[in-house]
Tab-separated table of C-alpha atoms in Angstrom:
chain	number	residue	atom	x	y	z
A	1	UNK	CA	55.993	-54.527	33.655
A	2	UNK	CA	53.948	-55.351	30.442
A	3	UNK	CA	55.128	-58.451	28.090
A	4	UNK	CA	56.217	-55.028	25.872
A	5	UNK	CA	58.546	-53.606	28.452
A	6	UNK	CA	59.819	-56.901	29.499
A	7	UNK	CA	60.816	-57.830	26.216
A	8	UNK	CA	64.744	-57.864	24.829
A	9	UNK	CA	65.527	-54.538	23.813
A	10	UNK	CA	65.865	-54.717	19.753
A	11	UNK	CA	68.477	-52.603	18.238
A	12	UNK	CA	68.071	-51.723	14.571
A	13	UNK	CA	71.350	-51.134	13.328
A	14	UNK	CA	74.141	-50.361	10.638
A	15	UNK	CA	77.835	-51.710	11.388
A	16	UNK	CA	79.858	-48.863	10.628
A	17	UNK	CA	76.943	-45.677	11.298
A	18	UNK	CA	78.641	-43.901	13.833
A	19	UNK	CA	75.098	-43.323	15.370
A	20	UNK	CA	74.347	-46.496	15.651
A	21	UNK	CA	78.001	-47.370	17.081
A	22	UNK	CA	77.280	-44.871	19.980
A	23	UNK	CA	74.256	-46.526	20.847
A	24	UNK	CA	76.097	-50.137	20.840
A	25	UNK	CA	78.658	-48.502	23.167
A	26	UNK	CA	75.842	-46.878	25.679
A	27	UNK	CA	74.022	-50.812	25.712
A	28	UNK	CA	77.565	-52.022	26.222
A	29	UNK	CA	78.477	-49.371	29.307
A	30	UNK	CA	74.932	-50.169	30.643
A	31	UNK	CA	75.467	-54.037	30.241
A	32	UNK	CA	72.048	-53.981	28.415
A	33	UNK	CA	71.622	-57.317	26.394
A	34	UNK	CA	69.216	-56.417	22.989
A	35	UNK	CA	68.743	-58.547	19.472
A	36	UNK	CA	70.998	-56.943	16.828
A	37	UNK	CA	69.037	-56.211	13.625
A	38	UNK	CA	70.994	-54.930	10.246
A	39	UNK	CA	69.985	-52.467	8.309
A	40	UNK	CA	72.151	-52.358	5.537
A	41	UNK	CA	72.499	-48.591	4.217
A	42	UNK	CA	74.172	-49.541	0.793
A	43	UNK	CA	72.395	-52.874	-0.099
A	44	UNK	CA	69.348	-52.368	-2.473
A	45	UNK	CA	69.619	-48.249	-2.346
A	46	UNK	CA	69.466	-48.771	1.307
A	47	UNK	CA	67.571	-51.127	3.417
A	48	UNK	CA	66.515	-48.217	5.645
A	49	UNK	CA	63.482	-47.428	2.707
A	50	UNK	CA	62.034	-50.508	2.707
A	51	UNK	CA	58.526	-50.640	3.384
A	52	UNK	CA	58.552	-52.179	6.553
A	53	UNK	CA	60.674	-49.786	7.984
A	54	UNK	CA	58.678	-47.117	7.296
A	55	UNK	CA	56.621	-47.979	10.709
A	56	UNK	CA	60.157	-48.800	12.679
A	57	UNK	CA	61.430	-45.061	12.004
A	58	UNK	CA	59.495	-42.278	9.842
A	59	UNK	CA	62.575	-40.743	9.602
A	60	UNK	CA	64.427	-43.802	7.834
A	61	UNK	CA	67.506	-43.760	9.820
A	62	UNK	CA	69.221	-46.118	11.793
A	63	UNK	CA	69.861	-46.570	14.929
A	64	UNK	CA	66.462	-47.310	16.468
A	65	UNK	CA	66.264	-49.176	19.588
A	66	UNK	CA	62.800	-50.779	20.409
A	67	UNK	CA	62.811	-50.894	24.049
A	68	UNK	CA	60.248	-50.579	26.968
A	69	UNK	CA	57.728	-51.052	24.067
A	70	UNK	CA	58.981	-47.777	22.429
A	71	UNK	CA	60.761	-47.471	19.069
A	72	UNK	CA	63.090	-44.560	20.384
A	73	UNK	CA	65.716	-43.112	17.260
A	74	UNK	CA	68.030	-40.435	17.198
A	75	UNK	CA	71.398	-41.540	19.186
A	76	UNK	CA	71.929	-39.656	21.534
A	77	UNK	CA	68.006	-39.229	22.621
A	78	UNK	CA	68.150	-42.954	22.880
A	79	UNK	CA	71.377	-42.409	25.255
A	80	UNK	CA	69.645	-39.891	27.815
A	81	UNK	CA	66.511	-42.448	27.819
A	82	UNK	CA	68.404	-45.195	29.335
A	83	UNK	CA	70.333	-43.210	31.359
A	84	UNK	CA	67.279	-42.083	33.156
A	85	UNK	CA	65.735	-45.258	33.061
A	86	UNK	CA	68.430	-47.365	33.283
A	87	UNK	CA	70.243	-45.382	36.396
A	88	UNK	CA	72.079	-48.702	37.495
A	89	UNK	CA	75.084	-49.858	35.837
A	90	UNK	CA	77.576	-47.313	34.264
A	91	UNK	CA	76.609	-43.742	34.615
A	92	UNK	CA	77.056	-42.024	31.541
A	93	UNK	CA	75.989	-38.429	32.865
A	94	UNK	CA	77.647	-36.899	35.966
A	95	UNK	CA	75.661	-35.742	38.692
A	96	UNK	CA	76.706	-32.210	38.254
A	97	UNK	CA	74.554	-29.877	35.887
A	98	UNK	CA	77.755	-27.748	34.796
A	99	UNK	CA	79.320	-31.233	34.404
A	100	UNK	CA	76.297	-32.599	32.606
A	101	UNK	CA	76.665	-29.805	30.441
A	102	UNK	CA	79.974	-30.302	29.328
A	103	UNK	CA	79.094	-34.135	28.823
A	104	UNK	CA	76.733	-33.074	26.376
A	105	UNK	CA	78.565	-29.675	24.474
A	106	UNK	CA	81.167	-32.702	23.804
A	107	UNK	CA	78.701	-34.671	22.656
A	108	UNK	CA	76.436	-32.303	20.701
A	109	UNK	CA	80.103	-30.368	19.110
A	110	UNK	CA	80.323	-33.953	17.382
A	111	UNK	CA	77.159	-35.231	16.953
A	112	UNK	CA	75.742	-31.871	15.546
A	113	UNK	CA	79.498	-30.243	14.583
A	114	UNK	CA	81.039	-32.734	12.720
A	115	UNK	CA	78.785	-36.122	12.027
A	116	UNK	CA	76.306	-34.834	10.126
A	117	UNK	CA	78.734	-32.540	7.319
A	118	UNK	CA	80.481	-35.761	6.950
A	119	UNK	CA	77.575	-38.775	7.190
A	120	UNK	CA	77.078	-40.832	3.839
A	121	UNK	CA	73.909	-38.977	2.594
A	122	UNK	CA	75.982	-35.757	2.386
A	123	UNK	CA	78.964	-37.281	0.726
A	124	UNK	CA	76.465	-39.402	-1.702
A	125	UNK	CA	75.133	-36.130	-2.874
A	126	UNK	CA	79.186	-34.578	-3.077
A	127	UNK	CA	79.834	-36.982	-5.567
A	128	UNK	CA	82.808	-39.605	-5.754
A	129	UNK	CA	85.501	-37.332	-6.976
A	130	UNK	CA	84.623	-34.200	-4.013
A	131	UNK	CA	83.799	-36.383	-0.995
A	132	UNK	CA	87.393	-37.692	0.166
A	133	UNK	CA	88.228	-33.437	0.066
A	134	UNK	CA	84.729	-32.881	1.243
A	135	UNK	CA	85.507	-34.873	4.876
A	136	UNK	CA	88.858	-34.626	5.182
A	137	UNK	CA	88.095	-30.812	5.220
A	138	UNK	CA	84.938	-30.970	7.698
A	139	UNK	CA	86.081	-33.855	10.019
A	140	UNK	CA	89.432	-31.360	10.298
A	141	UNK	CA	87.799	-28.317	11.069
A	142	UNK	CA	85.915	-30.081	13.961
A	143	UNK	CA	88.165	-31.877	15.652
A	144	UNK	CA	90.236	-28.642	16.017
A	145	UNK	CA	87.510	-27.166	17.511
A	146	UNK	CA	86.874	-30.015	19.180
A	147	UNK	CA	90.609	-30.555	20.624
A	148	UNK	CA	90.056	-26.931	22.161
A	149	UNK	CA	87.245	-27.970	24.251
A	150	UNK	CA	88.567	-31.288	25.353
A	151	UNK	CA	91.510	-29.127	26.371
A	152	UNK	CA	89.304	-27.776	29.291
A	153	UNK	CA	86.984	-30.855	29.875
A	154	UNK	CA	88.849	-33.832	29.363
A	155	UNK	CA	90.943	-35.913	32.354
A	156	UNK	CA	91.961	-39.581	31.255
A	157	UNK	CA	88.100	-39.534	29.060
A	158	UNK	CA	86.865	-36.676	27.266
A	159	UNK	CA	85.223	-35.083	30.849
A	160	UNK	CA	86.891	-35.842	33.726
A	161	UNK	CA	87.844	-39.491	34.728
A	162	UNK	CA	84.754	-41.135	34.375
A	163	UNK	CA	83.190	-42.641	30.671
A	164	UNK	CA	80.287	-40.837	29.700
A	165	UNK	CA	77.960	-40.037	26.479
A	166	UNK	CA	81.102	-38.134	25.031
A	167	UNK	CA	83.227	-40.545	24.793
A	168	UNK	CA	80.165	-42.758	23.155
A	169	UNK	CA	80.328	-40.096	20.362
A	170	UNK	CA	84.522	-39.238	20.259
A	171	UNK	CA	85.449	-43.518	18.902
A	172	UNK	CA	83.178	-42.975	15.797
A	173	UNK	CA	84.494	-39.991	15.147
A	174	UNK	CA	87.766	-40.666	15.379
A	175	UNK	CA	86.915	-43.988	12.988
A	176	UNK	CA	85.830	-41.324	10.796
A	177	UNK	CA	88.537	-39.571	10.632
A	178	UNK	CA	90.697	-42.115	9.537
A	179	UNK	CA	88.684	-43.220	6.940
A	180	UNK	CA	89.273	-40.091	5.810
A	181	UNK	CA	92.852	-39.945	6.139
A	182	UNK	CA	92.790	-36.874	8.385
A	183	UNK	CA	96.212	-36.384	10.344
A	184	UNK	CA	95.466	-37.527	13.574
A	185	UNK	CA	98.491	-36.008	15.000
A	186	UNK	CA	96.787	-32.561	15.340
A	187	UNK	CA	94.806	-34.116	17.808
A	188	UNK	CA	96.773	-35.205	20.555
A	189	UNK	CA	94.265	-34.901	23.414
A	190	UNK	CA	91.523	-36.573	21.940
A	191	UNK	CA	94.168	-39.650	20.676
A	192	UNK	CA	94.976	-39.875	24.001
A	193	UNK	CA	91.572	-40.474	25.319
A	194	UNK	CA	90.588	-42.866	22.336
A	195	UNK	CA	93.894	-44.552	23.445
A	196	UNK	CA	92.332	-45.271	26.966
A	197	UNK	CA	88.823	-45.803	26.021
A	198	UNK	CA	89.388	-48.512	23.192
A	199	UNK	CA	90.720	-51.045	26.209
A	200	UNK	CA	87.391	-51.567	27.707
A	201	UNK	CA	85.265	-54.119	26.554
A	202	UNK	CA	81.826	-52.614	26.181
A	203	UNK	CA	84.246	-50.094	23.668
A	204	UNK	CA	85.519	-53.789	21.531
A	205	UNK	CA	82.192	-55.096	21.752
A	206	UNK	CA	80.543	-52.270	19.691
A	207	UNK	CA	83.436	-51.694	17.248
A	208	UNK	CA	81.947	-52.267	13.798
A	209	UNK	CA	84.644	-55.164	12.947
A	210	UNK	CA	82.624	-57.088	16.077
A	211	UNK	CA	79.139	-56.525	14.831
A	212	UNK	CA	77.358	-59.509	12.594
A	213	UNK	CA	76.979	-57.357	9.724
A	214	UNK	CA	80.554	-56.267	8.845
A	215	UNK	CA	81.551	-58.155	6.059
A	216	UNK	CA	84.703	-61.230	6.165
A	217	UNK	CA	86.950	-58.776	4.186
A	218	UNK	CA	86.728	-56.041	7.065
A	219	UNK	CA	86.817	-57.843	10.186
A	220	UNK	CA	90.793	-57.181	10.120
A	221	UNK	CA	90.884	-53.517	9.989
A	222	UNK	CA	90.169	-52.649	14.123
B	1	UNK	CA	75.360	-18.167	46.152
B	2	UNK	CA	78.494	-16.832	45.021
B	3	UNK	CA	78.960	-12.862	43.502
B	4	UNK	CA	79.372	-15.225	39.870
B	5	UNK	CA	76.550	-17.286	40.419
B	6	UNK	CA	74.345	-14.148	41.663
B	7	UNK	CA	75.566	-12.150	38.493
B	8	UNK	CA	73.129	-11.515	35.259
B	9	UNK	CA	73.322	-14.170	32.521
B	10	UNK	CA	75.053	-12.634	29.447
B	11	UNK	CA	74.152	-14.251	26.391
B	12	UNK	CA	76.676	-13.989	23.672
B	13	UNK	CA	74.154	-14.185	20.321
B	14	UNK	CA	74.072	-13.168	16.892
B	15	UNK	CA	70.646	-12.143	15.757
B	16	UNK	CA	70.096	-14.574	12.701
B	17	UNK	CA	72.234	-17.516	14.601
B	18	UNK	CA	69.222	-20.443	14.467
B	19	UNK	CA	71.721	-22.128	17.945
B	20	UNK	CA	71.541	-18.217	19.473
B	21	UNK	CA	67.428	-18.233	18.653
B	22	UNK	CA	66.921	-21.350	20.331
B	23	UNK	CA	68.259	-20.092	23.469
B	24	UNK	CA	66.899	-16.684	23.421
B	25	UNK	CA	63.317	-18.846	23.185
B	26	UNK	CA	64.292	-20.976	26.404
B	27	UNK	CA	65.718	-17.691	28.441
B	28	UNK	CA	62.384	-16.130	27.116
B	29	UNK	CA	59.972	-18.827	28.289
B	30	UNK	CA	61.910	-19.531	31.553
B	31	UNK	CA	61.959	-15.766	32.095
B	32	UNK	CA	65.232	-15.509	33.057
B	33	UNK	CA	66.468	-12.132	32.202
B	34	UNK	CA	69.779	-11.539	30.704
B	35	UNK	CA	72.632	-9.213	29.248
B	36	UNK	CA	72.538	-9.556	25.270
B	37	UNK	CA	76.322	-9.886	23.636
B	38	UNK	CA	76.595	-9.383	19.897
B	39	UNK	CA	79.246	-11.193	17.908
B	40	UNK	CA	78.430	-10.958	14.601
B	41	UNK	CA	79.168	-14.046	12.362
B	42	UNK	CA	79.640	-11.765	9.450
B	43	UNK	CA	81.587	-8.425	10.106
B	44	UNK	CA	85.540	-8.235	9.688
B	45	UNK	CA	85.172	-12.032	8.746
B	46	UNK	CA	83.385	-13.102	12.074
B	47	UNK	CA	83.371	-11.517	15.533
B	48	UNK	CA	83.910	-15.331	16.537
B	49	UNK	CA	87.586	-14.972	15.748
B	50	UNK	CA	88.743	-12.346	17.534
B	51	UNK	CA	91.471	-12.593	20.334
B	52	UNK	CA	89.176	-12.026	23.570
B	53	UNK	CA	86.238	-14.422	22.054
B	54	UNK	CA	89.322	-17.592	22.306
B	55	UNK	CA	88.164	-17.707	26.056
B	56	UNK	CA	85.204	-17.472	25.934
B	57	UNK	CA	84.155	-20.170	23.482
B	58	UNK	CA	87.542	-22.249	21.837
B	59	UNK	CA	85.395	-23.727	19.545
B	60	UNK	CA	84.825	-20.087	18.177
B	61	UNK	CA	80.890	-20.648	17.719
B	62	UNK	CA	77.880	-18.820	18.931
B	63	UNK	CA	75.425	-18.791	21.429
B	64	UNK	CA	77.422	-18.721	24.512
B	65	UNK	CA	75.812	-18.486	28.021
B	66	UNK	CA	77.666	-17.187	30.981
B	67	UNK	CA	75.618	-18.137	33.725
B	68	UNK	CA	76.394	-19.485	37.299
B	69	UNK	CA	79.807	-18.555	36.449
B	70	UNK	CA	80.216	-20.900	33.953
B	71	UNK	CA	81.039	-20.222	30.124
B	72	UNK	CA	78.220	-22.436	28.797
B	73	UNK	CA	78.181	-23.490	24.818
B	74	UNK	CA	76.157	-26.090	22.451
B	75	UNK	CA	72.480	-24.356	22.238
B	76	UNK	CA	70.656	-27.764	23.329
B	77	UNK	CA	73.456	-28.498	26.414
B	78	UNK	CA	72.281	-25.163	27.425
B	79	UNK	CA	68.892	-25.797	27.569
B	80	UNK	CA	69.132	-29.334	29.165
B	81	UNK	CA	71.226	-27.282	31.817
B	82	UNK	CA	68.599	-24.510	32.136
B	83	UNK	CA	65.902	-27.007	32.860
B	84	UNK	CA	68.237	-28.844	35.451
B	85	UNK	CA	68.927	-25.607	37.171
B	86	UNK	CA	65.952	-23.567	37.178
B	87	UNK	CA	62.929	-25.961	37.222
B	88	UNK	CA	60.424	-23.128	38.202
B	89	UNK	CA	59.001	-21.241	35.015
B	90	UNK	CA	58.225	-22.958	32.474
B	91	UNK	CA	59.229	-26.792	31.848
B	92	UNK	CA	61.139	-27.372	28.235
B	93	UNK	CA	61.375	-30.879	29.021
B	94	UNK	CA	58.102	-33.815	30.442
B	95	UNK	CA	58.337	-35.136	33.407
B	96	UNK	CA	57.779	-39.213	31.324
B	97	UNK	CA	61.234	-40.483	29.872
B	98	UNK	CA	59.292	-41.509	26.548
B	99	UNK	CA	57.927	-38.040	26.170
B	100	UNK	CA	61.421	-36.735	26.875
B	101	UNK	CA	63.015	-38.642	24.231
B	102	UNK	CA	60.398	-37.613	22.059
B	103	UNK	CA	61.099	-34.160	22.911
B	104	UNK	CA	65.091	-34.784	22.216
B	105	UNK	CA	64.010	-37.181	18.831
B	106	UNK	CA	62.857	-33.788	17.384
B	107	UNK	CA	65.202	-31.523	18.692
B	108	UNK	CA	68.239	-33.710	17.486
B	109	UNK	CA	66.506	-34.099	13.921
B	110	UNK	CA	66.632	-30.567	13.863
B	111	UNK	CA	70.081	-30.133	14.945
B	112	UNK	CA	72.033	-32.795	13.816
B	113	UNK	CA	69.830	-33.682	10.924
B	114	UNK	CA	69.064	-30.428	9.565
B	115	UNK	CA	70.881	-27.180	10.610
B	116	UNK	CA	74.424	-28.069	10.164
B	117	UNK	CA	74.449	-28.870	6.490
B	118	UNK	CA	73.184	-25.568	5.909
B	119	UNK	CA	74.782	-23.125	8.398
B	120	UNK	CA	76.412	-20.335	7.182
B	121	UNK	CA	80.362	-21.916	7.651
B	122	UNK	CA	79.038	-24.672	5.615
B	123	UNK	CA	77.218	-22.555	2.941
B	124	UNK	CA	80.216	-20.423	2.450
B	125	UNK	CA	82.177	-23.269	1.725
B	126	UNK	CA	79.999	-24.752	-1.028
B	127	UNK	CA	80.411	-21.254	-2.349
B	128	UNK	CA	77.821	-18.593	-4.140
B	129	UNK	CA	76.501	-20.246	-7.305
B	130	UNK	CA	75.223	-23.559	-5.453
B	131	UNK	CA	74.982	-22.359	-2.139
B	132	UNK	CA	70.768	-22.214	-2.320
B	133	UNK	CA	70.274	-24.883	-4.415
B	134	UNK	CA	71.927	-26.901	-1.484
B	135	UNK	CA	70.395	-25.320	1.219
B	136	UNK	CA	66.807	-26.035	-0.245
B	137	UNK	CA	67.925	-29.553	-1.039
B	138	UNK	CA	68.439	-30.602	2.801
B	139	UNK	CA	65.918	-28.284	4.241
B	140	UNK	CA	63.211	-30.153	2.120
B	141	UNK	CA	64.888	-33.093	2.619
B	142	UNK	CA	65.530	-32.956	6.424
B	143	UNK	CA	61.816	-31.192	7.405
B	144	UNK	CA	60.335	-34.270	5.173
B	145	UNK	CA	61.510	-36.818	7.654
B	146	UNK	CA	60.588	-33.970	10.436
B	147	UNK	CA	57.223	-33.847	9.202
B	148	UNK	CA	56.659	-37.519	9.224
B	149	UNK	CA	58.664	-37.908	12.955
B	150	UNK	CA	55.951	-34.636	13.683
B	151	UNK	CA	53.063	-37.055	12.609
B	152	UNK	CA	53.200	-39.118	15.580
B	153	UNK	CA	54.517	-36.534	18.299
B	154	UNK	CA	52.245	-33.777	17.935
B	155	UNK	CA	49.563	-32.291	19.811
B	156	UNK	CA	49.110	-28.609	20.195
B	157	UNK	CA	53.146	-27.953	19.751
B	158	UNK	CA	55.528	-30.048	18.801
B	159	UNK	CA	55.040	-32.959	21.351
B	160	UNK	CA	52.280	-33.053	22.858
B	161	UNK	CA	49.847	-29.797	23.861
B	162	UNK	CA	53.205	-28.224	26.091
B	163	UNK	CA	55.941	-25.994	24.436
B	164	UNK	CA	59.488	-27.725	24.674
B	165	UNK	CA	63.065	-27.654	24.072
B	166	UNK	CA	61.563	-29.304	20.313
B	167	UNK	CA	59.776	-25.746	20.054
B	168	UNK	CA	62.636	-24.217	20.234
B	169	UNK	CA	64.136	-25.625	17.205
B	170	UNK	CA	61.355	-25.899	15.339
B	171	UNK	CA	60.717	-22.169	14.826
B	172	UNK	CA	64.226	-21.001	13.697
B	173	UNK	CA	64.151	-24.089	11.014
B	174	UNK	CA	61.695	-22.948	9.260
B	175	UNK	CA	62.828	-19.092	9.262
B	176	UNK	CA	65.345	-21.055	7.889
B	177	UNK	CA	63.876	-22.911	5.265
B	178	UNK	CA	61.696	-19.758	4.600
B	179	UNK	CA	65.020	-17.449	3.593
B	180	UNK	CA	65.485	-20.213	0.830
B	181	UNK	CA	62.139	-20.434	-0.202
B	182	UNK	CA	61.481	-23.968	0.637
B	183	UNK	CA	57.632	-25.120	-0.200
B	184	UNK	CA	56.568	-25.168	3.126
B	185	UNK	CA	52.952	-25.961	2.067
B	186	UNK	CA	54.460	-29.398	1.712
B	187	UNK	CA	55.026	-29.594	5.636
B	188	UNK	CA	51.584	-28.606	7.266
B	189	UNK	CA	52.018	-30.301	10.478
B	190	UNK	CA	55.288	-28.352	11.242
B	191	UNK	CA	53.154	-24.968	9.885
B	192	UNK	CA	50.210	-25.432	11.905
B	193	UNK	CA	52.626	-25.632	15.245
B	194	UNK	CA	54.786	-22.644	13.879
B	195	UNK	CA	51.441	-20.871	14.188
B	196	UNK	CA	50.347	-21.684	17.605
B	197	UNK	CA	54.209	-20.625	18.561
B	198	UNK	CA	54.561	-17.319	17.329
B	199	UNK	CA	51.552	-16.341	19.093
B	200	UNK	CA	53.515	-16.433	22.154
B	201	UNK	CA	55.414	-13.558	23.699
B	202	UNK	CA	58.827	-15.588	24.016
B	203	UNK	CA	59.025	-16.350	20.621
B	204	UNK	CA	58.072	-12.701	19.738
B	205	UNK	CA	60.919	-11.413	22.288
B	206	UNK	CA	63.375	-13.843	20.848
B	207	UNK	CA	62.751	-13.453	17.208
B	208	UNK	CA	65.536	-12.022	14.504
B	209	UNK	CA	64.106	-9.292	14.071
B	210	UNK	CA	63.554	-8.328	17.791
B	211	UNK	CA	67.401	-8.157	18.783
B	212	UNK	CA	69.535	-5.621	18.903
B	213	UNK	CA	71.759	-6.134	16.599
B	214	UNK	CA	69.310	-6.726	13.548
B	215	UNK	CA	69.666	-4.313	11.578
B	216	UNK	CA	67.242	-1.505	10.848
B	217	UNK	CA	66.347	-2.729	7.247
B	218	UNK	CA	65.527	-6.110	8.220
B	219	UNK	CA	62.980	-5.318	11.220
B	220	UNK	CA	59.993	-5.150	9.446
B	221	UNK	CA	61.080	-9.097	8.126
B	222	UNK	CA	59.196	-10.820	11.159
């Protein structure tokens, strides 16, 4: 291994961006220690445009996770990378290809269906008095769709008994969705599964309330 | 093999669908031949919604696969399963984990950072009077961060000088930002690829205009 690859993993990061959170989760499942570093996407316009992080991420997003002496972004990219180089430790992708595949159309119905209608760029550019309607409307209208497919995939986590990538994206979401004030009680499936997955550690160890850069005044609210 | 698993692959697609395209481009490339299903997203309010399309798909959405006798959805879970299951033909996906998450950085920028804040559910919602002004707005947004991620993946295609899954997004983005008459001479990285692409027969095969249910006035719109 170069110095590079043997390095601590670094893991650019925002407390409450759901991305990042699934990332924090997957490091958490894989017992993968890593330096936290905030971005802050409200300070100054959004620390993400700074000049020096123009070189971290092109693409000026968090998370980013500088590992093996890569500077790997997008979330769930960064998830499939240390599953298959990472294989020890929690698996967080079945075996099975038709399994896989419903590990990831979980995945992909949140992380494409609902995140990105609903992320703060979007509701920035809805304006103060739209956005609460805005997400409240989108974050239903997934999760409905959503509860229909965990209907057919899910056991006690979102596929089957085991935690995988899904359930990485389903806990921000569901954060989300409260923020929001969306009625929950639609959703009974996917409450369930939250309900299970929020006892495990690596799960309270990447909640945003745990993270260094969540502020005094929200460290309650868990 | 069972009678299922030996059966033809029926694709359930709607011509325009940029999630139906970039499966019709994997099929294509693979050259895996299959039955072609049209549910139209617009007529009687969305073929989606009809009675007998609940089983197939409960989260209502296009493309669907039915292969292996599964009921495959999400348009990049189906190519991540294609790849698993039918390694011969051509490979969507390096063998080298970075390259691979390269591969998937692109691909998810696509679709989760571009294509759902300007799909057609989402359009309708903002309504008629805004509805392009938006839809330029994230395009040239979303395929400036592309352009830069492009910068330092690109060879020939989109990584590197082999086609991939990150192809396959690429191509109907850009129809996309093309039917809302985004400057694309800003982006010539993500042009010069588009033009090594649609020199190849799979994207001809799986473009718009090539399907069957395109309609005759919008064939000669390749």
């Amino acid at each position: 291994m170069s110095s590079a690859a043997a390095a601590k993993p670094i893991l650019y990061s925002y407390f409450r961006s759901s991305c990042s959170w699934r990332v924090r989760i997957a490091l958490a499942l894989k017992g993968i220690a890593y330096e936290y570093r905030a971005i802050s996407l409200i300070k100054d316009g959004g620390e993400q445009f700074k000049d020096e992080f123009r070189s971290v991420n092109p693409q000026r997003e968090v998370p980013v996770l500088e590992i093996d002496g890569h500077q790997l972004a997008q979330s769930l990219a960064i998830i499939e990378y240390l599953e298959e180089t990472r294989p020890d430790g929690a698996s967080l992708l079945p075996k099975d290809a038709h399994q896989r595949a419903l590990v990831r159309q979980v995945s992909d119905a949140i992380a494409q269906g609902i995140q990105p209608i609903q992320n703060l760029r979007v509701l920035n550019h809805v304006g103060d008095e739209k956005k609460v309607e805005w997400a409240r409307h989108w974050i239903n209208h997934g999760l409905a769709g959503l509860e229909a497919l965990l209907a057919k995939t899910h056991g006690k986590y979102s596929v089957g008994d085991t935690v995988t990538m899904a359930d990485c994206t389903l806990v921000p979401q569901l954060y989300n969705a409260r923020r929001f004030k969306v009625d929950l009680s639609q959703f009974p499936i996917a409450l369930a599964i939250e309900n299970e997955l929020i006892k495990l550690d690596a799960f309270k160890a990447a909640h945003p309330s745990a993270q260094p850069d969540c502020p005094e005044s929200e460290r309650g609210t868990q």
